[in-house]
Coordinates of C-alpha atoms in Angstrom, one line a residue:
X22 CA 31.5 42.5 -26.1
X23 CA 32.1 45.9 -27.6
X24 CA 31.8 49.2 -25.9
X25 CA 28.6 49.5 -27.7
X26 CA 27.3 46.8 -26.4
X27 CA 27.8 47.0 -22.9
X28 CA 24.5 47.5 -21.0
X29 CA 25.8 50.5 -19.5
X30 CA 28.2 52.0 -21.8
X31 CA 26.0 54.8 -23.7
X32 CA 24.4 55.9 -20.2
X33 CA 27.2 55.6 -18.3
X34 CA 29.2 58.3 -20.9
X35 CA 25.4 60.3 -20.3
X36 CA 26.1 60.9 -17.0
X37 CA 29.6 61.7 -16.9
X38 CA 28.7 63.8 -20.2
X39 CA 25.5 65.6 -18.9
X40 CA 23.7 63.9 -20.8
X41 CA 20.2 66.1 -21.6
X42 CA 16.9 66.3 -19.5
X43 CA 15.0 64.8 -22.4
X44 CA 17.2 61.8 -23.3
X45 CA 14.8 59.5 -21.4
X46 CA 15.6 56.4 -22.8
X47 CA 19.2 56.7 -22.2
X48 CA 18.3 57.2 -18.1
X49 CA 16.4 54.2 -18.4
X50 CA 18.5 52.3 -20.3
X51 CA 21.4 52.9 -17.3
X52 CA 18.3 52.0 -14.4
X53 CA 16.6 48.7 -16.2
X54 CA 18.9 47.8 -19.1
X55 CA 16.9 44.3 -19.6
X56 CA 13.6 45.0 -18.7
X57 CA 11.2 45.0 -22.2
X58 CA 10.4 48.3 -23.0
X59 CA 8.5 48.0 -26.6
X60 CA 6.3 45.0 -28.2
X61 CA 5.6 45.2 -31.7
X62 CA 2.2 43.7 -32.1
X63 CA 1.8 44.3 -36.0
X64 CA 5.7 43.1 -36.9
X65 CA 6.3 41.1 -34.1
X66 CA 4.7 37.4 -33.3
X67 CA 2.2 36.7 -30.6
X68 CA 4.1 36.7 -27.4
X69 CA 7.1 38.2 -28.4
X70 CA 9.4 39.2 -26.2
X71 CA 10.2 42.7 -27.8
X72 CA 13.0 45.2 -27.2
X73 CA 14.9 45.9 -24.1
X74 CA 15.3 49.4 -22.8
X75 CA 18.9 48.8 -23.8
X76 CA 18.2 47.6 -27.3
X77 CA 15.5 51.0 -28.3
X78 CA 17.8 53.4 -26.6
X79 CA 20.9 52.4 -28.8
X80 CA 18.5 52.1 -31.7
X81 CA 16.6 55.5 -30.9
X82 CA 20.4 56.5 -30.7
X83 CA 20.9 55.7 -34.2
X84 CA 17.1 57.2 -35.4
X85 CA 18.6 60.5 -33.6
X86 CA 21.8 60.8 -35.2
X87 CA 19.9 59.6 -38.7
X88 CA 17.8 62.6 -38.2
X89 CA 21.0 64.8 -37.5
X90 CA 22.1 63.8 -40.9
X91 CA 19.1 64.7 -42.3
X92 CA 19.7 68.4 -40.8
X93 CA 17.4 68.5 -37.7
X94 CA 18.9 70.2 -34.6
X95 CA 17.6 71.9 -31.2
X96 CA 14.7 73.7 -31.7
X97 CA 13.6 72.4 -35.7
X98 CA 10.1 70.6 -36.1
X99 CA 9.7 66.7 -37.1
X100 CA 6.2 66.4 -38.7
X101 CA 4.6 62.6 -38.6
X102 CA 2.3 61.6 -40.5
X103 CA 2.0 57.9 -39.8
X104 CA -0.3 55.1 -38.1
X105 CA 1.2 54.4 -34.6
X106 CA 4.0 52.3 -34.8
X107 CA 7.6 51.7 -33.2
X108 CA 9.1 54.3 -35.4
X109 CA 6.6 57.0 -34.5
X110 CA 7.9 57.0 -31.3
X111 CA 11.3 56.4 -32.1
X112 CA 10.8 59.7 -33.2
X113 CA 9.3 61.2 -30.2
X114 CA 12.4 59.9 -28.0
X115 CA 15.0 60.7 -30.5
X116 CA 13.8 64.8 -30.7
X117 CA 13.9 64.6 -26.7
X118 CA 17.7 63.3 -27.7
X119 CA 17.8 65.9 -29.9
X120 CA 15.9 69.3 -28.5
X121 CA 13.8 68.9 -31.4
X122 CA 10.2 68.8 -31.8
X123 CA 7.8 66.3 -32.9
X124 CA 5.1 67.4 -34.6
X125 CA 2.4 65.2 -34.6
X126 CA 0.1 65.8 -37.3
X127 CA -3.5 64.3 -37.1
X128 CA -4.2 62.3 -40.4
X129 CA -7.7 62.7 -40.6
X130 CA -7.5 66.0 -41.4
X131 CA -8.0 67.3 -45.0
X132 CA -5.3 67.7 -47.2
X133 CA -5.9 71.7 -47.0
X134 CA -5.7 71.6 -43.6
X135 CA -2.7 69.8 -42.7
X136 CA -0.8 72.0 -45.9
X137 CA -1.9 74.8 -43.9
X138 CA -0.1 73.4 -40.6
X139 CA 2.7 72.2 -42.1
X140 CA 2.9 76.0 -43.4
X141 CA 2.9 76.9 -39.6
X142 CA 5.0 74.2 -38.3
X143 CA 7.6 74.6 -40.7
X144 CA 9.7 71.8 -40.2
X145 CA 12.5 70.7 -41.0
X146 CA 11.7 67.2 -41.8
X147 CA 7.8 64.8 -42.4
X148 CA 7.7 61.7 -41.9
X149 CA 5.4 59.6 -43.1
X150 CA 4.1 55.9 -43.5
X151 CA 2.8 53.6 -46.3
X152 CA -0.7 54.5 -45.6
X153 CA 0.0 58.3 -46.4
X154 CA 2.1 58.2 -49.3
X155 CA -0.2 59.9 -51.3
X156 CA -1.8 62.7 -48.8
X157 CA 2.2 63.0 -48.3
X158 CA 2.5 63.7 -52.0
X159 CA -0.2 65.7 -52.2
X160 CA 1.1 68.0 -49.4
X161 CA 4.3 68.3 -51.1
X162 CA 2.3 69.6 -54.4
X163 CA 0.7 71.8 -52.0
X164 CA 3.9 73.4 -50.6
X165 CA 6.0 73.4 -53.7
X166 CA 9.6 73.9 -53.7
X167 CA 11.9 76.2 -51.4
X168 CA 12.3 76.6 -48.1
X169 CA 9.3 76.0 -46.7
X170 CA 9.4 72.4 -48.2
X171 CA 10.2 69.9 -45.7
X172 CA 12.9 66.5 -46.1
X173 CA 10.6 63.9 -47.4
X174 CA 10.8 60.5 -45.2
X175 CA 9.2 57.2 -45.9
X176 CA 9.3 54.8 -42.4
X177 CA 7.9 52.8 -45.3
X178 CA 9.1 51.8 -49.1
X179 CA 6.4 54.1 -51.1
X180 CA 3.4 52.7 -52.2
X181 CA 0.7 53.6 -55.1
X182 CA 0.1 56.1 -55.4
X183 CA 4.3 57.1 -54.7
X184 CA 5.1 59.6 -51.9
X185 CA 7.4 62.4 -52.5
X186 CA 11.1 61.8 -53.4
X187 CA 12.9 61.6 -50.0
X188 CA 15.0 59.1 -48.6
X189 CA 13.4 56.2 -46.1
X190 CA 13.6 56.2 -42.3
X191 CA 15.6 52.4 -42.3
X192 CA 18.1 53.4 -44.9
X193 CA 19.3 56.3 -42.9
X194 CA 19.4 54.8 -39.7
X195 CA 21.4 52.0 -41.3
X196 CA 23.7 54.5 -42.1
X197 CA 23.6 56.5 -38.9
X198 CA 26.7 56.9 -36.7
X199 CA 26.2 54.7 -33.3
X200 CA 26.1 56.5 -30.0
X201 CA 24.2 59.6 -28.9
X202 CA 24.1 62.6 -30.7
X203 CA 26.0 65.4 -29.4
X204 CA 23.9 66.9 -26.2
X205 CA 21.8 69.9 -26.4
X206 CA 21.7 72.7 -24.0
X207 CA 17.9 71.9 -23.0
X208 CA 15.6 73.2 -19.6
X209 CA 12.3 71.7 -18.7
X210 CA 10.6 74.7 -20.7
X211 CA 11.8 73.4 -23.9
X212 CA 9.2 72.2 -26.3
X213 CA 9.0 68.5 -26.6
X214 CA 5.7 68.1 -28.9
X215 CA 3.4 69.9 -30.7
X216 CA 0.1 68.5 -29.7
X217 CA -3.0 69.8 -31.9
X218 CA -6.5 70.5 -30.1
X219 CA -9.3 71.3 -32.4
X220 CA -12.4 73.2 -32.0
X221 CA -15.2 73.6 -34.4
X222 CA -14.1 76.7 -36.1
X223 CA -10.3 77.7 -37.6
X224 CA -7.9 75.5 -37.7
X225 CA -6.5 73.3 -34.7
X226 CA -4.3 74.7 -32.4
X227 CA -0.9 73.6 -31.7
X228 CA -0.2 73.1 -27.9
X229 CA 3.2 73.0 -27.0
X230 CA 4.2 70.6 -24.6
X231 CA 7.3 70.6 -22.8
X232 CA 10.2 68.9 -21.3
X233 CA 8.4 69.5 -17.9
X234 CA 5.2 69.3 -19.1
X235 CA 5.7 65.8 -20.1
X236 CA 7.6 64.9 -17.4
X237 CA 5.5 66.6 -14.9
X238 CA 2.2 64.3 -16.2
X239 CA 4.6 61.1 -15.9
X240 CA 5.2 61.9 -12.3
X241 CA 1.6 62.7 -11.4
X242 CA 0.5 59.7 -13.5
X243 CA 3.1 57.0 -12.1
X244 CA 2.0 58.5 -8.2
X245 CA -1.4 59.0 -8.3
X246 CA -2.5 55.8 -10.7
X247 CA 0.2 53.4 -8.6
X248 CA 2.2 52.5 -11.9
X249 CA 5.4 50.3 -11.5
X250 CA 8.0 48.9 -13.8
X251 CA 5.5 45.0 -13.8
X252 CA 3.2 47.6 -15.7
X253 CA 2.1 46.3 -19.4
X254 CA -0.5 48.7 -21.5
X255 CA -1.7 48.1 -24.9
X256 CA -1.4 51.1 -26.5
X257 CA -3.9 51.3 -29.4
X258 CA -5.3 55.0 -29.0
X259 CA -3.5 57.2 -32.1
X260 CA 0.2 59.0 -31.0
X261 CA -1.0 62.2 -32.4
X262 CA -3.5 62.3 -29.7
X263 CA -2.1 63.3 -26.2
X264 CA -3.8 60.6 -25.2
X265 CA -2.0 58.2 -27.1
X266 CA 1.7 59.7 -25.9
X267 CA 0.7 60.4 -22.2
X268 CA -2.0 58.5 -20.7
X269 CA 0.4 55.3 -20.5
X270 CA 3.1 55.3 -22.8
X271 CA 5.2 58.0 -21.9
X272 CA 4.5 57.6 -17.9
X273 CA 5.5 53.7 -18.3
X274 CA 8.8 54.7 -19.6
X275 CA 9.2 56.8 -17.1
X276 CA 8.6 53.9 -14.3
X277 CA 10.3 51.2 -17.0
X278 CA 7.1 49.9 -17.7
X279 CA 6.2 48.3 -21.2
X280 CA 3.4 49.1 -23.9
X281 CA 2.4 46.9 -26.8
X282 CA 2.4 49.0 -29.9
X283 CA -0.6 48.2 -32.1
X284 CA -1.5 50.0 -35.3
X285 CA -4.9 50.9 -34.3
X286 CA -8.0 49.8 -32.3
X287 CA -8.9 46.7 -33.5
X288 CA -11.3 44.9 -31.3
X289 CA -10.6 41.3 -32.2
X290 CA -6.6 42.2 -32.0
X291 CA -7.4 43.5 -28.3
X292 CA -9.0 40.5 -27.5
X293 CA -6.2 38.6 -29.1
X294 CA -3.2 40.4 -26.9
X295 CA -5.5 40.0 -24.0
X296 CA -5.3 36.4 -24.2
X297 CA -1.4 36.3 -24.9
X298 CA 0.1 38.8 -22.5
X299 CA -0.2 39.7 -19.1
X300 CA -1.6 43.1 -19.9
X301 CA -2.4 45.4 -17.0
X302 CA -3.1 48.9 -18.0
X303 CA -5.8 49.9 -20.9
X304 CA -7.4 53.2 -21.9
X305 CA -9.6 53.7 -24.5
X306 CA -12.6 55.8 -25.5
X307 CA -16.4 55.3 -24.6
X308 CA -17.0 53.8 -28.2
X309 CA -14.3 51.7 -27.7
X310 CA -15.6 49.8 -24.7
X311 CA -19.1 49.9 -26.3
X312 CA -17.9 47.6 -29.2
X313 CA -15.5 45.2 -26.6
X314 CA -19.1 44.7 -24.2
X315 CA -20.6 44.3 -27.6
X316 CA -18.6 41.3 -28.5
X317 CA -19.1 37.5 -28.2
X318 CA -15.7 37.2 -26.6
X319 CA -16.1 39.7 -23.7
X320 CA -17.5 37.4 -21.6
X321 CA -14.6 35.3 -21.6
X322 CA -11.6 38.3 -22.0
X323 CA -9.6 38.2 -19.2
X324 CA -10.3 41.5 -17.9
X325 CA -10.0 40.9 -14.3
X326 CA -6.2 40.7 -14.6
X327 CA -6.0 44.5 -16.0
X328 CA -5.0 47.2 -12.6
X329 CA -6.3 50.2 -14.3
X330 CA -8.9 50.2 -16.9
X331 CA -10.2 53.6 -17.7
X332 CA -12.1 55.8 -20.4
X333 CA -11.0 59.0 -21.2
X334 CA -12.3 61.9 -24.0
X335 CA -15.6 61.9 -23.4
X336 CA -18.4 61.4 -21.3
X337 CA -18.8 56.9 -20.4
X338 CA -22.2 55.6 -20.1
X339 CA -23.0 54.2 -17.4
X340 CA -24.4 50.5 -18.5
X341 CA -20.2 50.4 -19.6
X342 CA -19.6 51.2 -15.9
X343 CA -22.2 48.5 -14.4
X344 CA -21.3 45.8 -17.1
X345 CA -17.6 45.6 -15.9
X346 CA -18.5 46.1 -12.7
X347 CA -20.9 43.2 -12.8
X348 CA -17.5 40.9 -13.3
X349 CA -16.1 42.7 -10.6
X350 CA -13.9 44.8 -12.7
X351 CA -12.7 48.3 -11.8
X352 CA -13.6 50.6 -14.6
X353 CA -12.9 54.0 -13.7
X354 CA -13.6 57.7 -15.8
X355 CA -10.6 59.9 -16.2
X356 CA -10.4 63.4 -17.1
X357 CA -7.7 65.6 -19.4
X358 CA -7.0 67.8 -22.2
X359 CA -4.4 68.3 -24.7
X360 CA -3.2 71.5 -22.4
X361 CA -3.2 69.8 -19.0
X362 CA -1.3 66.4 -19.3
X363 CA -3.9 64.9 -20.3
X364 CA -3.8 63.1 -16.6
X365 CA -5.3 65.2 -14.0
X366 CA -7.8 63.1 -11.4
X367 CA -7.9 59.5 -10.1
X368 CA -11.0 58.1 -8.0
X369 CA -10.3 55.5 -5.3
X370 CA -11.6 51.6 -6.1
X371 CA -13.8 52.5 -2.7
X372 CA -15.4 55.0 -4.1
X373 CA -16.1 53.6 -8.2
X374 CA -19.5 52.5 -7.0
X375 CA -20.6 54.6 -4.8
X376 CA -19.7 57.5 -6.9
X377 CA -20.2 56.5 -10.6
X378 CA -19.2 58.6 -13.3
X379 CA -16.9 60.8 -11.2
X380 CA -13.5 61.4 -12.0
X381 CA -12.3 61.6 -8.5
X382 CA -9.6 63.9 -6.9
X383 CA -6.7 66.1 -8.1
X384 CA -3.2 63.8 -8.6
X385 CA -0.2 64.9 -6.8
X386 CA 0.8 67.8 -8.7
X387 CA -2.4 68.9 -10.1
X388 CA -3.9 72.2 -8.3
X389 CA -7.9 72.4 -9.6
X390 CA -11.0 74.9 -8.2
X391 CA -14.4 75.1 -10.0
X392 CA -15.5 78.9 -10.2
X393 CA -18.5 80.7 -11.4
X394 CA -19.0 83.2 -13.9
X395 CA -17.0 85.9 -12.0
X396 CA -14.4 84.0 -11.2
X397 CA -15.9 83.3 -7.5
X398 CA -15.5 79.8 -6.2
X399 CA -17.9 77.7 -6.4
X400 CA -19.4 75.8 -3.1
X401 CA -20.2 71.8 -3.1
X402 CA -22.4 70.2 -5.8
X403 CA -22.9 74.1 -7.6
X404 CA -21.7 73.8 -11.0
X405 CA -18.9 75.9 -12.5
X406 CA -15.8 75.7 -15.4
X407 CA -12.9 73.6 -13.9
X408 CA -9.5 75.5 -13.9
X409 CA -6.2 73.7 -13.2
X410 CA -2.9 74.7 -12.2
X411 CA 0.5 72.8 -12.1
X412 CA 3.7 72.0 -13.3
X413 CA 2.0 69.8 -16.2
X414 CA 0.8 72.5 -17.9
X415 CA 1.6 73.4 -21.7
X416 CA 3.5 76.3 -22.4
X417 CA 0.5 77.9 -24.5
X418 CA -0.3 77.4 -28.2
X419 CA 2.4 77.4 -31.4
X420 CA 2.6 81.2 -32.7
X421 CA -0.2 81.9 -31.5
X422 CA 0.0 84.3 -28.2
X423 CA -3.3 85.5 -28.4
X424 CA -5.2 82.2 -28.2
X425 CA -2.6 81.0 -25.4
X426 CA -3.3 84.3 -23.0
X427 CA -6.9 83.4 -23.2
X428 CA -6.5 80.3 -22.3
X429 CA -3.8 81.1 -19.6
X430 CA -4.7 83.4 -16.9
X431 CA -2.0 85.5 -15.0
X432 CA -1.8 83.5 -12.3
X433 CA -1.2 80.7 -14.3
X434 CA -4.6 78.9 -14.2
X435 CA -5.8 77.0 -17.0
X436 CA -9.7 78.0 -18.7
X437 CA -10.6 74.4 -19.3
X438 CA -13.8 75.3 -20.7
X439 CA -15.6 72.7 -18.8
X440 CA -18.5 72.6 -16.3
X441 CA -18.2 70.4 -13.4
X442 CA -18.9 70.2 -9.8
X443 CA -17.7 68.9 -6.6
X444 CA -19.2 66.9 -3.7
X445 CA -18.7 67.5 -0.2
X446 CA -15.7 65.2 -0.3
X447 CA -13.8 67.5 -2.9
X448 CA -14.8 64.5 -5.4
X449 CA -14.6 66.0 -8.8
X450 CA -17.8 65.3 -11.7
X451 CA -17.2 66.7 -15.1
X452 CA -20.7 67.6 -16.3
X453 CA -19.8 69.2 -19.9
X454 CA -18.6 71.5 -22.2
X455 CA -19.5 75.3 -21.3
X456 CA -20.5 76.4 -24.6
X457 CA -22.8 73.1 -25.1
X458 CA -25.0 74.3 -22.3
X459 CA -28.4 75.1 -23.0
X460 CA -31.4 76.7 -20.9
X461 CA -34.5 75.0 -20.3
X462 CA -37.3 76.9 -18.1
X463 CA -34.5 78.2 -16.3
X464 CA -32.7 75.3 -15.6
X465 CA -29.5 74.7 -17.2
X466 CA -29.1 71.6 -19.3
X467 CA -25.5 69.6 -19.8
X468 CA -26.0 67.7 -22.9
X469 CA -23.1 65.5 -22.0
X470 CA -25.3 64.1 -19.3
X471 CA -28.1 63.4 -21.4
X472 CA -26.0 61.8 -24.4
X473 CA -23.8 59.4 -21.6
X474 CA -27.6 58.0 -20.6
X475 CA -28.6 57.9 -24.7
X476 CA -25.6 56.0 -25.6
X477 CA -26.5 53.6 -22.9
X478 CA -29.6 52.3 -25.1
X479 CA -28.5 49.3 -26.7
X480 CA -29.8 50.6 -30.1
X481 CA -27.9 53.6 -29.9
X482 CA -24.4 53.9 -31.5
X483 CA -23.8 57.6 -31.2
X484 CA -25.6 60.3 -29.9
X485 CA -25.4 64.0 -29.7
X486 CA -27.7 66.7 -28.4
X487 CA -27.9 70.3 -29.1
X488 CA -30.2 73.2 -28.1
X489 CA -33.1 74.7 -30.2
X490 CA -35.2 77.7 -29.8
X491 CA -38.6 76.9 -28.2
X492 CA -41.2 79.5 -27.4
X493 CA -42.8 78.1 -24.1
X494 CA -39.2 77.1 -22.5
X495 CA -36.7 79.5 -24.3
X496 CA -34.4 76.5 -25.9
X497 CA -35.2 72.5 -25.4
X498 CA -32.9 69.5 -26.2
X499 CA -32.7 68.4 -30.1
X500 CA -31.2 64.4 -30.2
X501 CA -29.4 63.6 -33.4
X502 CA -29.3 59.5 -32.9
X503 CA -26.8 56.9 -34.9
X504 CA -29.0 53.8 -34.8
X505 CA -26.8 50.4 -34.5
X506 CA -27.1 48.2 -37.7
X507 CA -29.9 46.5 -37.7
X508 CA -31.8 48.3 -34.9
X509 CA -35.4 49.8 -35.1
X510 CA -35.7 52.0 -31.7
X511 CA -37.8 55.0 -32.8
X512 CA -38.3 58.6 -31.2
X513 CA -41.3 57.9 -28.9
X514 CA -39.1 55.2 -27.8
X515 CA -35.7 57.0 -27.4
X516 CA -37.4 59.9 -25.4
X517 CA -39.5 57.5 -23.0
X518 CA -36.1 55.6 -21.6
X519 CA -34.9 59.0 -21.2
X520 CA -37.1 60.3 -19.2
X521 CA -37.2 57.4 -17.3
X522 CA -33.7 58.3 -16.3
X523 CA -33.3 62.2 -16.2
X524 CA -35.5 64.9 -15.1
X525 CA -38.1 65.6 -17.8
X526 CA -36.8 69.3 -18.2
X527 CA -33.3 67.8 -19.4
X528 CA -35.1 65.0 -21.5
X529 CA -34.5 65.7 -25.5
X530 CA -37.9 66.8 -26.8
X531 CA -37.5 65.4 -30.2
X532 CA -35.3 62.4 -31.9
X533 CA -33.7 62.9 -35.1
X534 CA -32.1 59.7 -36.7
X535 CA -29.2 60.5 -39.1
X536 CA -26.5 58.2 -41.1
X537 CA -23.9 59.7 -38.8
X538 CA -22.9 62.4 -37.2
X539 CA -21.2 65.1 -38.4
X540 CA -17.1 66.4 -37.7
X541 CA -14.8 68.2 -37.3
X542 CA -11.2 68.0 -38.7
X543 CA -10.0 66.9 -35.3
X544 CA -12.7 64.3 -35.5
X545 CA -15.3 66.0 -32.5
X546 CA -18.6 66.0 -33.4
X547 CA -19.7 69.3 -35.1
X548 CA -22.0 70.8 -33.2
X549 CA -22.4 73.7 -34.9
X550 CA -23.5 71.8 -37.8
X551 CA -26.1 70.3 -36.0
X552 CA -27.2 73.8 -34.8
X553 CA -27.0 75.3 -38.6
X554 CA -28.8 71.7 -39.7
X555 CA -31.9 72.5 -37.2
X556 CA -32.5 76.4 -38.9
X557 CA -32.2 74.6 -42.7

């Protein structure tokens, strides 16, 4: 056995070297050398055993050094463009190796836009996958030559149309030095990621997050959610989301937990790893567990065996909730945001079912208060915006100071921009999105509330609800409804099960069915599109 080899060779020479704060994998390696770490489930066969902690460090070792090569030090940006794979985060652990940053763009952006980011973002190196070899060479068009053209990197051999001429990600690790890359001089305010968080005007914002930042949601994550090192997550939510880097993935590292690495959401393919691993941990999006309840092999998807099970981004019916409850399952709603972890709350299993739809109380770390419109605080049940407060904070948005000290308050509070309200018990409810609320007969009206019950209709598929002027009541609720295929629910319909459900002053007064809704670049729905749709 070489040096190389040795389980504990490469930490071992990390801790007598000082090895830096953001080289997690070589910590890891030292503490659970054999544990699995990674399984490939697009490369890799059903029940794979995939890579040790010791195996990814020494080859994120060798992705670090490759990088290196290619110029990238402390402090330079490494774009990805790619579907989520094992060299997408390859990447993220070999800039914490590094000091660098990923970059992680979101590829269902336009062209235009992402040319404009890479513009901001300057980095020193894109990387991108088969899927994007032409945006890739379109961006490169885009940019032109010079200095503010990126090192071109296919994780892929180039398909049709070709990507831009640059070397690919294999090759150069091939030809990598082994070992760790020299250490950087790094403290837990250096950036780690750039995150993007879009709104529905300009261009999405970078959020920086840190060394701490990261690090800080891992520990409140792995505390408050009771993660371990027996912990398995499927991990099918996109790495250029927070959500995909730092619900689980990142926090199981941390513990020396695992994560299947799928390409996408793919329902049958969830299903599939269900059946063949002993999965524990899942996250996913409301429309996500809409189409598993929707499938003929729910009923028989082992779901009992998962520990956590939660739906995060937006707003979770609540026939979702009472369908996995039913099978005495413990689906729970979280809460984040690019800017705050994204992991902030956890809700006891006591309290799922007797509390439905709340998020539940503040993890270790997290400070959080609900204030009104001057900045009072707000009493139980009374509805305000949620601040937060806490090491897992990001350190404000890239080159852009103004958008990050309105976001940031002096004391170091975060403007989440969100409505909610606690009970007696301190029991946190996210009701909606500040600038979505609408007045009714003076009564406000959270459209996120109204949609959760909407999408509960079963021939709903996506719903969203905006405010329009009304002479009687000053503005009333406007539904723009997604009909499943095949379904013939019509407005007189839609609005009677909702206000069987909800006070009639937050009922919608009309129904309008569309092909689909409008979005963003960031992929929220638009809105303000809606709005301008309602005045045409």
């Amino acid at each position: 056995m070489t040096a190389a080899e040795h389980p504990r060779a490469t930490p071992l020479h990390a801790t007598l070297g000082g090895r830096p704060i953001g080289d997690w994998l070589a910590h890891r390696a030292a503490l659970s050398p054999d544990r699995v770490a990674i399984i490939d489930a697009t490369a890799a066969p059903r029940g794979d055993a995939g890579l040790t902690y010791r195996a990814w460090n020494l080859r994120v070792d060798r992705t670090a050094q490759a990088l290196r090569g290619a110029g990238v030090g402390r402090g330079d940006r490494v774009a990805v463009l790619a579907k989520n794979c094992v060299e997408y985060l390859d990447l993220f652990f070999a800039c914490g190796k590094l000091g660098a940053i990923l970059q992680a763009l979101n590829w269902r952006l336009a062209a235009a836009e992402l040319a404009a980011l890479v513009r901001d973002g300057e980095p020193a190196a894109l990387v991108y996958d088969r899927d994007f070899a032409g945006l890739a060479a379109t961006l490169a068009a885009a940019l032109g030559p010079g200095a503010a053209s990126p090192t071109w990197i296919a994780i892929d051999p180039p398909g049709e149309p070709a990507g831009p001429p640059g070397p690919r990600l294999a090759d150069l690790v091939a030809a990598a030095p082994e070992g760790p890359p020299p250490t950087p001089d790094l403290d837990w305010g250096s950036p780690w990621t750039l995150c993007y968080t879009g709104g529905t005007t300009g261009l999405p914002k970078g959020a920086i997050l840190t060394h701490g930042s990261v690090t800080w949601n891992a520990i409140n994550t792995a505390t408050g959610w009771d993660l371990g090192a027996g912990d398995l997550a499927i991990l099918n939510a996109p790495l250029f989301h927070t959500g995909g880097l730092n619900v689980f993935t990142a926090p199981l590292v941390h513990v020396g937990g695992a994560s299947i690495v799928c390409r996408g959401f793919a329902v049958d393919q969830l299903f599939d790893l269900l059946q063949a691993h002993p999965v524990t941990c899942l996250f996913g999006v409301p429309t996500m567990f809409i189409d598993v309840q929707a499938h003929p092999r729910f009923a028989a998807a082992p779901f009992e065996r998962l520990r956590v099970l939660i739906s995060g981004g937006a707003p979770c019916p609540l026939p979702v909730f009472e369908r996995f409850w039913a099978r005495d399952v413990d689906f729970r709603s979280g809460y984040g945001l690019t800017e705050a972890g994204p992991n902030n709350f956890w809700l006891p299993t006591a309290e799922l079912r007797r509390k439905p739809g709340a998020v539940g109380y503040p993890l270790m770390h997290v400070e959080a208060r609900i204030v009104g419109d001057a900045g009072e605080p707000c009493g139980a049940d009374e509805v305000g915006e949620l601040r937060l407060r806490g090491p897992h904070l990001f350190a404000g948005y890239w080159r852009s100071p103004e958008a990050s000290a309105a976001a940031l308050d002096d004391a170091g509070w975060l403007r989440t921009g969100d409505l909610a309200r606690a009970d007696a018990d301190g029991c946190v409810t996210i009701v909606g999105r500040a600038k979505d609320m609408y007045i009714s007969g003076g009564e406000n009206v959270y459209p996120a509330e109204i949609e959760a019950v909407l999408a509960g209709h079963p021939d709903v598929a996506e719903v969203a609800i905006v405010g329009a002027p009304h002479p009687r009541w000053g503005e009333v609720g406007v539904a723009f409804v997604v009909r499943r295929p095949g379904a013939a629910v019509d407005e007189a319909a839609l609005l009677d099960f909702a206000r069987a459900r909800v006070a009639r002053y937050k009922a919608p007064k009309s129904a309008r069915f569309v092909d689909a809704l409008p979005r963003t670049g960031a992929g929220k729905v638009d809105k303000r599109a809606l709005v301008a749709s309602l005045a045409e």
